[in-house]
CSV table of C-alpha atoms in Angstrom, one decimal:
chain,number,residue,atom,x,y,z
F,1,UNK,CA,225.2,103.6,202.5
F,2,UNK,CA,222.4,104.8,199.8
F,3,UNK,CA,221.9,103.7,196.4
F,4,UNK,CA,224.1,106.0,194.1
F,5,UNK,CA,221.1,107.2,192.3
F,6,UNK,CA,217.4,108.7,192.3
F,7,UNK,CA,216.8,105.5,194.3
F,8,UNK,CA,218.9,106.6,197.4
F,9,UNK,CA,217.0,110.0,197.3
F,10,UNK,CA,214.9,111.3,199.9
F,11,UNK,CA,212.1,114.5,200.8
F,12,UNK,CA,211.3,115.4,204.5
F,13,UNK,CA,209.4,118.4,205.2
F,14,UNK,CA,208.2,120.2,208.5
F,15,UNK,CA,206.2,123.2,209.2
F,16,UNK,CA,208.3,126.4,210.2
F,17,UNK,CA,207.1,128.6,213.4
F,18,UNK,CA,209.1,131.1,211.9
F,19,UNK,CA,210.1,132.0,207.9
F,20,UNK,CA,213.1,130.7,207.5
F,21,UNK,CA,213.8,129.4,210.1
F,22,UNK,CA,215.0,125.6,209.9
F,23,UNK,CA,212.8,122.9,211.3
F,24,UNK,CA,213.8,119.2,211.3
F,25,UNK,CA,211.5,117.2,209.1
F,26,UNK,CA,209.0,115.2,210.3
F,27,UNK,CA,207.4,113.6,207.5
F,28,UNK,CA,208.9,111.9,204.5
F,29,UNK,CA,206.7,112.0,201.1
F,30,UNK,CA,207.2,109.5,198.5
F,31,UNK,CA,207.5,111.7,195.4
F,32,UNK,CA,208.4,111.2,191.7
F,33,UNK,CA,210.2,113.8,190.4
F,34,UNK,CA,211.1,117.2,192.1
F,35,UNK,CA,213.2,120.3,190.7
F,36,UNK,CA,214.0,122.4,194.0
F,37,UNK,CA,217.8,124.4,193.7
F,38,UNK,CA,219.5,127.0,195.0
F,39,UNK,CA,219.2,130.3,192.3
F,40,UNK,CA,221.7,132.6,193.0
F,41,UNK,CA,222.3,136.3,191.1
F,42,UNK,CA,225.8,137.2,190.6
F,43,UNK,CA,227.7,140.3,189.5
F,44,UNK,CA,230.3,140.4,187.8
F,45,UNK,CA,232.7,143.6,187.9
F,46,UNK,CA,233.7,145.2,184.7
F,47,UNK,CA,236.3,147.9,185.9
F,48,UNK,CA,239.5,148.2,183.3
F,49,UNK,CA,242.6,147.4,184.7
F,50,UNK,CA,245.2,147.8,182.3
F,51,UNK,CA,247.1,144.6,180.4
F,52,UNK,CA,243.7,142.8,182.4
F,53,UNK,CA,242.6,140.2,179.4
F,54,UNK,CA,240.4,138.4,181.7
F,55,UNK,CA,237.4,139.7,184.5
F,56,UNK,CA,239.0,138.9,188.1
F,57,UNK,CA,237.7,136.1,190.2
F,58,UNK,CA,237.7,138.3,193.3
F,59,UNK,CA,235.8,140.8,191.8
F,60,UNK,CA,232.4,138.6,190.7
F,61,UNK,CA,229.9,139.0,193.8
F,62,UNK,CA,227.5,137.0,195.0
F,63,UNK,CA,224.2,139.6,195.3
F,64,UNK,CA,221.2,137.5,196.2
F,65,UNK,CA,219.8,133.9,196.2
F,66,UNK,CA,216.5,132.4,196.4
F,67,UNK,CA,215.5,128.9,195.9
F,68,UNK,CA,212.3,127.8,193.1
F,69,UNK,CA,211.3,124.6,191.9
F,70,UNK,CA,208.4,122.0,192.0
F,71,UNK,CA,207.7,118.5,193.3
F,72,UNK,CA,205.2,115.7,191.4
F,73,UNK,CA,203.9,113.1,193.7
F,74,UNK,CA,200.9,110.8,193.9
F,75,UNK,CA,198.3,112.2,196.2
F,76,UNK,CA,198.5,108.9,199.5
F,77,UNK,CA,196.1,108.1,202.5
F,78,UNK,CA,198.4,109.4,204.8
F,79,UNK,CA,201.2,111.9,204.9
F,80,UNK,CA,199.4,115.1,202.9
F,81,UNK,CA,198.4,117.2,205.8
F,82,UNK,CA,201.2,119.8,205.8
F,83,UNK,CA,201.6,120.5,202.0
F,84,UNK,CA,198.0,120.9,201.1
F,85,UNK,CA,198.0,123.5,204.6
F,86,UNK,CA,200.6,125.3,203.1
F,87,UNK,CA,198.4,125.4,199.7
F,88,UNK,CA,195.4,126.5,201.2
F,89,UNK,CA,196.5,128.4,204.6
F,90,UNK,CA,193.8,127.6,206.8
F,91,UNK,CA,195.7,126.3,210.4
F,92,UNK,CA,194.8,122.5,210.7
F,93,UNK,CA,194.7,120.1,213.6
F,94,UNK,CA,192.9,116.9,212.3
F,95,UNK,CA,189.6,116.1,214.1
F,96,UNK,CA,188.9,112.6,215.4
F,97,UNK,CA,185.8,110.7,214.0
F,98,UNK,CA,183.9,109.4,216.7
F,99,UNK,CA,186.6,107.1,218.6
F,100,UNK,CA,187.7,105.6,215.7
F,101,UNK,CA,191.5,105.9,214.4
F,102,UNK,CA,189.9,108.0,211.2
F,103,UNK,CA,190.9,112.0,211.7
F,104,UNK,CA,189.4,114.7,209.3
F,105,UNK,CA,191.5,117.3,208.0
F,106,UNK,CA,189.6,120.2,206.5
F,107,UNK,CA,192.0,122.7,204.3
F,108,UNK,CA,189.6,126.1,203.8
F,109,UNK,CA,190.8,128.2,201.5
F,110,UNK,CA,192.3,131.1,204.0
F,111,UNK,CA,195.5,133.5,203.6
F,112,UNK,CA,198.5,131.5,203.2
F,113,UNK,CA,200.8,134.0,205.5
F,114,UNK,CA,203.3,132.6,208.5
F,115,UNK,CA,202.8,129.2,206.3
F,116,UNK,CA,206.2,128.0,205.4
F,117,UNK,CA,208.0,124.8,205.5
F,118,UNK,CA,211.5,123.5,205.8
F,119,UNK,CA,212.2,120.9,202.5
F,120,UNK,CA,215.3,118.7,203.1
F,121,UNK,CA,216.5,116.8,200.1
F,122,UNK,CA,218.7,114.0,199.9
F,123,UNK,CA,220.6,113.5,196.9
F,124,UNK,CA,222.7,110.5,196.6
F,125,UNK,CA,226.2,110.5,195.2
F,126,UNK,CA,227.2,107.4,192.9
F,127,UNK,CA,229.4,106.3,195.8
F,128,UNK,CA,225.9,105.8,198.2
F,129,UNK,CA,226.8,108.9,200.2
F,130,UNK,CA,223.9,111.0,200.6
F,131,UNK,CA,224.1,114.6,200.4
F,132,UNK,CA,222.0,117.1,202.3
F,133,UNK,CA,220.0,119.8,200.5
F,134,UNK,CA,217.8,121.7,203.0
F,135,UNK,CA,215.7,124.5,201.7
F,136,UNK,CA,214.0,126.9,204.4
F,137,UNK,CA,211.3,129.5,203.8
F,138,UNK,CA,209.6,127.2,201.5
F,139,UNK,CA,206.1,128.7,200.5
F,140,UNK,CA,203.9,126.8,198.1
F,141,UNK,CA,202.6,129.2,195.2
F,142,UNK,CA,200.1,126.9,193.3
F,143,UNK,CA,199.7,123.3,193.6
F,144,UNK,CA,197.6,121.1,190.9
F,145,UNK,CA,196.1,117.7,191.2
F,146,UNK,CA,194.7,115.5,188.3
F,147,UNK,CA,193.6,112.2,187.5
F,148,UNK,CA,192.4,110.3,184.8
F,149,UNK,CA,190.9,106.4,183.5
F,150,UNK,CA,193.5,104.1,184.8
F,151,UNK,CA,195.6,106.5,186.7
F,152,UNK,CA,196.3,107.6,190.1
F,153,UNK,CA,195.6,111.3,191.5
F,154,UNK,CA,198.7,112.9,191.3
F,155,UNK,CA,199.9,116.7,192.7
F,156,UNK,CA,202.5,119.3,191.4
F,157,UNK,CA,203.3,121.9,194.1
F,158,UNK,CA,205.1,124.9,193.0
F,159,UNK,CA,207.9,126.0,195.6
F,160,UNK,CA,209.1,129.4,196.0
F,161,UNK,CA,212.3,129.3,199.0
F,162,UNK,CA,214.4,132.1,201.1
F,163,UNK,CA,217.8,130.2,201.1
F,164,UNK,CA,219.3,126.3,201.0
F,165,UNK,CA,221.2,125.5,204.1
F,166,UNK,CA,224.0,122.6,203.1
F,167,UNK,CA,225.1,122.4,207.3
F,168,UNK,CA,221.9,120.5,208.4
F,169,UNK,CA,222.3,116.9,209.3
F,170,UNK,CA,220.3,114.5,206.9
F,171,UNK,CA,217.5,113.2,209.1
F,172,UNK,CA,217.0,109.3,208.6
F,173,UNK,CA,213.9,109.1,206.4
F,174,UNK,CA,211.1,106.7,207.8
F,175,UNK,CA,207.8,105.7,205.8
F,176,UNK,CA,204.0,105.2,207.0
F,177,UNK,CA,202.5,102.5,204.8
F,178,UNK,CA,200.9,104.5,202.3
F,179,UNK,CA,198.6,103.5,199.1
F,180,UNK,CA,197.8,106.1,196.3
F,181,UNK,CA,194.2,107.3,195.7
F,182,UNK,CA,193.0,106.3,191.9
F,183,UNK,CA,190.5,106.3,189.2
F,184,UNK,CA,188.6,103.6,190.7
F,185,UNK,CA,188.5,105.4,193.9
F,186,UNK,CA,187.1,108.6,191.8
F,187,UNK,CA,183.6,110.7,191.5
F,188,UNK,CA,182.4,114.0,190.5
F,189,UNK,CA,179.5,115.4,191.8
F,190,UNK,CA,177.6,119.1,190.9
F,191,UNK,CA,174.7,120.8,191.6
F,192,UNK,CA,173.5,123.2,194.6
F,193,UNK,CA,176.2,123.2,197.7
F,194,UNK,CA,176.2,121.0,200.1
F,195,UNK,CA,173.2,118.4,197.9
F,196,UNK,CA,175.7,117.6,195.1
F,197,UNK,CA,174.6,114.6,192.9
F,198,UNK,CA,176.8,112.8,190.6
F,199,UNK,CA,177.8,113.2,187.2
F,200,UNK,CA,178.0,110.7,184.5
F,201,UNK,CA,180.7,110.2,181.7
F,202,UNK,CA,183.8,112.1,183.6
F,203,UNK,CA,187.0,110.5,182.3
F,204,UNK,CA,189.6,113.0,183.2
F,205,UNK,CA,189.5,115.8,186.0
F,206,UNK,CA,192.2,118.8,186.8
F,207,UNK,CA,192.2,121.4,189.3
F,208,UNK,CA,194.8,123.7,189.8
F,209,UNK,CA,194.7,126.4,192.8
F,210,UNK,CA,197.6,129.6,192.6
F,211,UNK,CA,198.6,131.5,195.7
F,212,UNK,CA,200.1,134.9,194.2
F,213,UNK,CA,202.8,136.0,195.9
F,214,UNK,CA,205.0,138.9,195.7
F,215,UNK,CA,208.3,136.7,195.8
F,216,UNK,CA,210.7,139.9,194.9
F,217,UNK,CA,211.1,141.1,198.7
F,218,UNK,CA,214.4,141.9,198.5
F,219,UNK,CA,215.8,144.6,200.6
F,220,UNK,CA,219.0,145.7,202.1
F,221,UNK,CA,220.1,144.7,205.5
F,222,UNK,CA,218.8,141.1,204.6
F,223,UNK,CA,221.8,139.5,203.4
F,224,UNK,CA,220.7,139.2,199.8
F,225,UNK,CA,217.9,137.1,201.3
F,226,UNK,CA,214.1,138.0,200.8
F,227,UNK,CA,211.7,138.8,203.5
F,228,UNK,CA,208.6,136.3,203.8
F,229,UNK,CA,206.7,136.4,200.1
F,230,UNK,CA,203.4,138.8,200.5
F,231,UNK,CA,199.9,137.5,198.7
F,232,UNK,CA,199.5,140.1,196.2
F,233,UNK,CA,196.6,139.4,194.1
F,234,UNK,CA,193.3,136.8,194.6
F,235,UNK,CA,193.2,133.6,194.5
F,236,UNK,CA,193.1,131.8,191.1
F,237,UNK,CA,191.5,128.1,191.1
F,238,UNK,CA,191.4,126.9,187.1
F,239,UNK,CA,190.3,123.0,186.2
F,240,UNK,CA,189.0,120.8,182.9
F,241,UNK,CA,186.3,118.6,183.1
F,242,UNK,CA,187.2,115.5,180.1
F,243,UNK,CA,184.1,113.9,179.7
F,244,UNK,CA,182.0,111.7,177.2
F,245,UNK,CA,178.9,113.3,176.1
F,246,UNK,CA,176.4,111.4,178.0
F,247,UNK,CA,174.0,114.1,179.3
F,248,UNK,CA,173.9,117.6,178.7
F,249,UNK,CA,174.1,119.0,182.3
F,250,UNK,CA,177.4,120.5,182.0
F,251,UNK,CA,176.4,121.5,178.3
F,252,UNK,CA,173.6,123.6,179.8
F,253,UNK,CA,175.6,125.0,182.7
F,254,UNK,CA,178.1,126.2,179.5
F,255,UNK,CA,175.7,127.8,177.7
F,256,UNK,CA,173.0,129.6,180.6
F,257,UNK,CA,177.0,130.5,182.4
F,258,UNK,CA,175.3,129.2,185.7
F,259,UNK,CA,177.2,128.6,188.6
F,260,UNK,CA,177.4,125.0,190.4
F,261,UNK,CA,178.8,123.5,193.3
F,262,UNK,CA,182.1,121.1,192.2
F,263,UNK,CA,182.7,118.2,194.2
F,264,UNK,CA,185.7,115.9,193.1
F,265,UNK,CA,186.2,113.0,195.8
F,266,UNK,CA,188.3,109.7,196.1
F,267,UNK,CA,186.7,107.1,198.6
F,268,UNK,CA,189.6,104.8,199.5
F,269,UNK,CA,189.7,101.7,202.1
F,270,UNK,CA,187.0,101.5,205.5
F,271,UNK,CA,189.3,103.0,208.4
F,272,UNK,CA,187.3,102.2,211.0
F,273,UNK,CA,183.2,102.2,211.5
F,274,UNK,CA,182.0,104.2,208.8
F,275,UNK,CA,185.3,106.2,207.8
F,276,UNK,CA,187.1,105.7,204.6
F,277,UNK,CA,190.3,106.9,203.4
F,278,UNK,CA,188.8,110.2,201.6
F,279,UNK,CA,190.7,112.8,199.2
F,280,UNK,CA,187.7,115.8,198.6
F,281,UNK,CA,188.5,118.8,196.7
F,282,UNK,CA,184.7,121.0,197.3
F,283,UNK,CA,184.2,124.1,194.9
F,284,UNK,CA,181.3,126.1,196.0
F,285,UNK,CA,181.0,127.6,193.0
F,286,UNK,CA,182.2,127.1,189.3
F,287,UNK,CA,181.6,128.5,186.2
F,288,UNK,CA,182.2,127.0,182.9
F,289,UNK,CA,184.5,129.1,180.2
F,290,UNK,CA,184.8,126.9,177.0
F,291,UNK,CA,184.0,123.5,175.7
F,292,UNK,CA,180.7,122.9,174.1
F,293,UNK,CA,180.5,119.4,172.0
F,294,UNK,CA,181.3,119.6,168.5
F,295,UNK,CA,181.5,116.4,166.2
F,296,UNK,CA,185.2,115.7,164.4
F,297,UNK,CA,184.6,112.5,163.8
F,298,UNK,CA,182.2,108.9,163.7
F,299,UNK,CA,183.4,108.6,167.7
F,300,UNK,CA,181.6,109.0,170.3
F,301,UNK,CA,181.8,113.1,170.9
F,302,UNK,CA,184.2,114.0,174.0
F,303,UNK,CA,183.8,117.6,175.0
F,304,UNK,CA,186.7,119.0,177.5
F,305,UNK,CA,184.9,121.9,179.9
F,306,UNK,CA,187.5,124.4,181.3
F,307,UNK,CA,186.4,126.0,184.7
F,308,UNK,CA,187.1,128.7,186.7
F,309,UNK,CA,186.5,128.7,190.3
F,310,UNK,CA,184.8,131.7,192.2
F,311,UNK,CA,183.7,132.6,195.4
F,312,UNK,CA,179.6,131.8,195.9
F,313,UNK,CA,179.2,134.5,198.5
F,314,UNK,CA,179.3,132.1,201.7
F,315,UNK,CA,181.3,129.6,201.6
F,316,UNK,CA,184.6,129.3,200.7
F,317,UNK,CA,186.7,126.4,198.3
F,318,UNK,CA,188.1,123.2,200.4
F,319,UNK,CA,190.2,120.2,200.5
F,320,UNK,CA,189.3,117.6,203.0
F,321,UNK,CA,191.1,114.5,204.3
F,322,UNK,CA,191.0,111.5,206.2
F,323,UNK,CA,193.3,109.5,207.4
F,324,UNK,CA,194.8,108.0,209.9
F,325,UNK,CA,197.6,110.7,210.6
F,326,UNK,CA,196.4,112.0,214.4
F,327,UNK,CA,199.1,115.1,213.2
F,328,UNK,CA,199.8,117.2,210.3
């Protein structure tokens, strides 16, 4: 028997062949808060019967249903592989380095059709049993990472779902060793692609990527289900910069509206050889929007820069990995 509470929970999640389509889960992510349920659309008939005070049970229909919600976890060394394909849509097979146990995962920013998962949920009753909440056609619409001093790098992924299927057997949750990437782990880096160079004063960095999707595909013959969402608009990739004003690089880039290369990275622990543990979000090019310094104060000046993402022409936006995981 479970713990009778959020400590009994669990989250596995597995890559669908088909939308839909239930997969068992094969990896189990720590996480520290998630809000994915069942939304269902009722009607509710409102033909007079007469003496009838009160609407009839048997006459309130269940229409359509859908499933929405997030998940907030800590961005780990191992384990990441099949949510950040799912953000980014490129088809993955981590690469060995050398004959070392270090494999690279690199996440290019690509169309994010025929990439859905299968989410099963655990959620604990105060008696220890564990119920089963299994959520199929699971397509991630935005996800957004962040860290700052003295914190670890954490993720939101937003989930949009076809259905939750309650007749799945609870798989039996197992754990890889896993450790967090952090602050101290953390550097920014900017300048022409590929020959980035580091910048000084960063204290806080966000970056958040949205898949649009047309979510509303509902038709008849479906069951009140929707068919498989559809990208319908670009790619939006947003971010903050909260720095100290040590230099004016960023400044500059602000006011000329230059594009630069982005490179936020976390260097964890040595694999093996010269392989580390690596988190790497590359942004070929960025442009800044708003935050010159102003002075409010006798403090030393802390100008936040928002930045929008674009696309430099060539290359395209990127989320590489390394780890040990020799699968997604």
């Amino acid at each position: 028997m479970a713990i009778g509470s959020g400590l009994g929970a669990q989250l596995g999640i597995a890559a669908e062949s088909t939308y839909g389509t239930f997969v068992a889960p094969s990896r189990f992510i720590e996480f520290t808060k998630e809000s994915l349920a069942l939304k269902k659309t009722t009607a509710q008939s409102a033909g007079i019967a007469a003496g009838r005070l009160l609407a009839l049970s048997s006459r309130r229909v269940l229409t359509r249903k859908e499933v929405q919600g997030s998940i907030d976890l800590e961005v780990t060394n191992k384990s990441m592989g099949l949510l950040l394909q799912a953000l980014m849509g490129t088809s993955v097979t981590p690469v060995q380095q050398g004959a070392t146990t270090a494999y690279l995962q690199t996440h290019t920013l690509a169309s994010v059709a025929g990439k859905s998962l299968t989410i099963q949920k655990g959620v604990p009753l105060t008696t220890g049993v564990v119920t089963d909440k299994t959520f199929v056609g699971c397509k991630v619409t935005g996800g957004e990472f962040s860290c700052e001093v003295g914190g670890m790098l954490t993720a939101t992924y937003e989930i949009d779902g076809k259905d939750c299927d309650e007749s799945q057997t609870l798989a039996a949750a197992s754990y890889a060793n896993m450790s967090p990437f952090h602050f101290g782990q953390m550097a920014v880096k900017a300048g022409t692609y590929s020959s980035e160079t580091a910048l000084d004063g960063i204290r806080k960095v966000s970056v958040k990527i949205e898949r649009p999707q047309d979510v509303e595909r509902f038709y008849a013959g479906q069951a009140g289900l929707k068919k498989e969402p559809i990208e319908n608009d670009q790619v939006k990739i947003t971010g903050s910069l909260e720095t100290d004003y040590v230099a004016t690089t960023l400044d500059d880039l602000h006011t000329s509206d230059a594009a630069t290369s982005l490179v936020w990275e976390f260097v964890g622990a040595n694999i093996e050889s010269t392989h580390f543990e690596t988190f790497r979000i590359t942004l070929p090019a960025v442009k800044l929007d708003e935050g010159p310094p102003v002075v409010d104060g006798f403090g030393v000046i802390k100008p936040t820069f928002n930045f929008t993402g674009l696309y430099d022409g060539t290359n395209q936006p990127k989320i590489e990995y390394i780890s040990t995981d020799v699968t997604l």
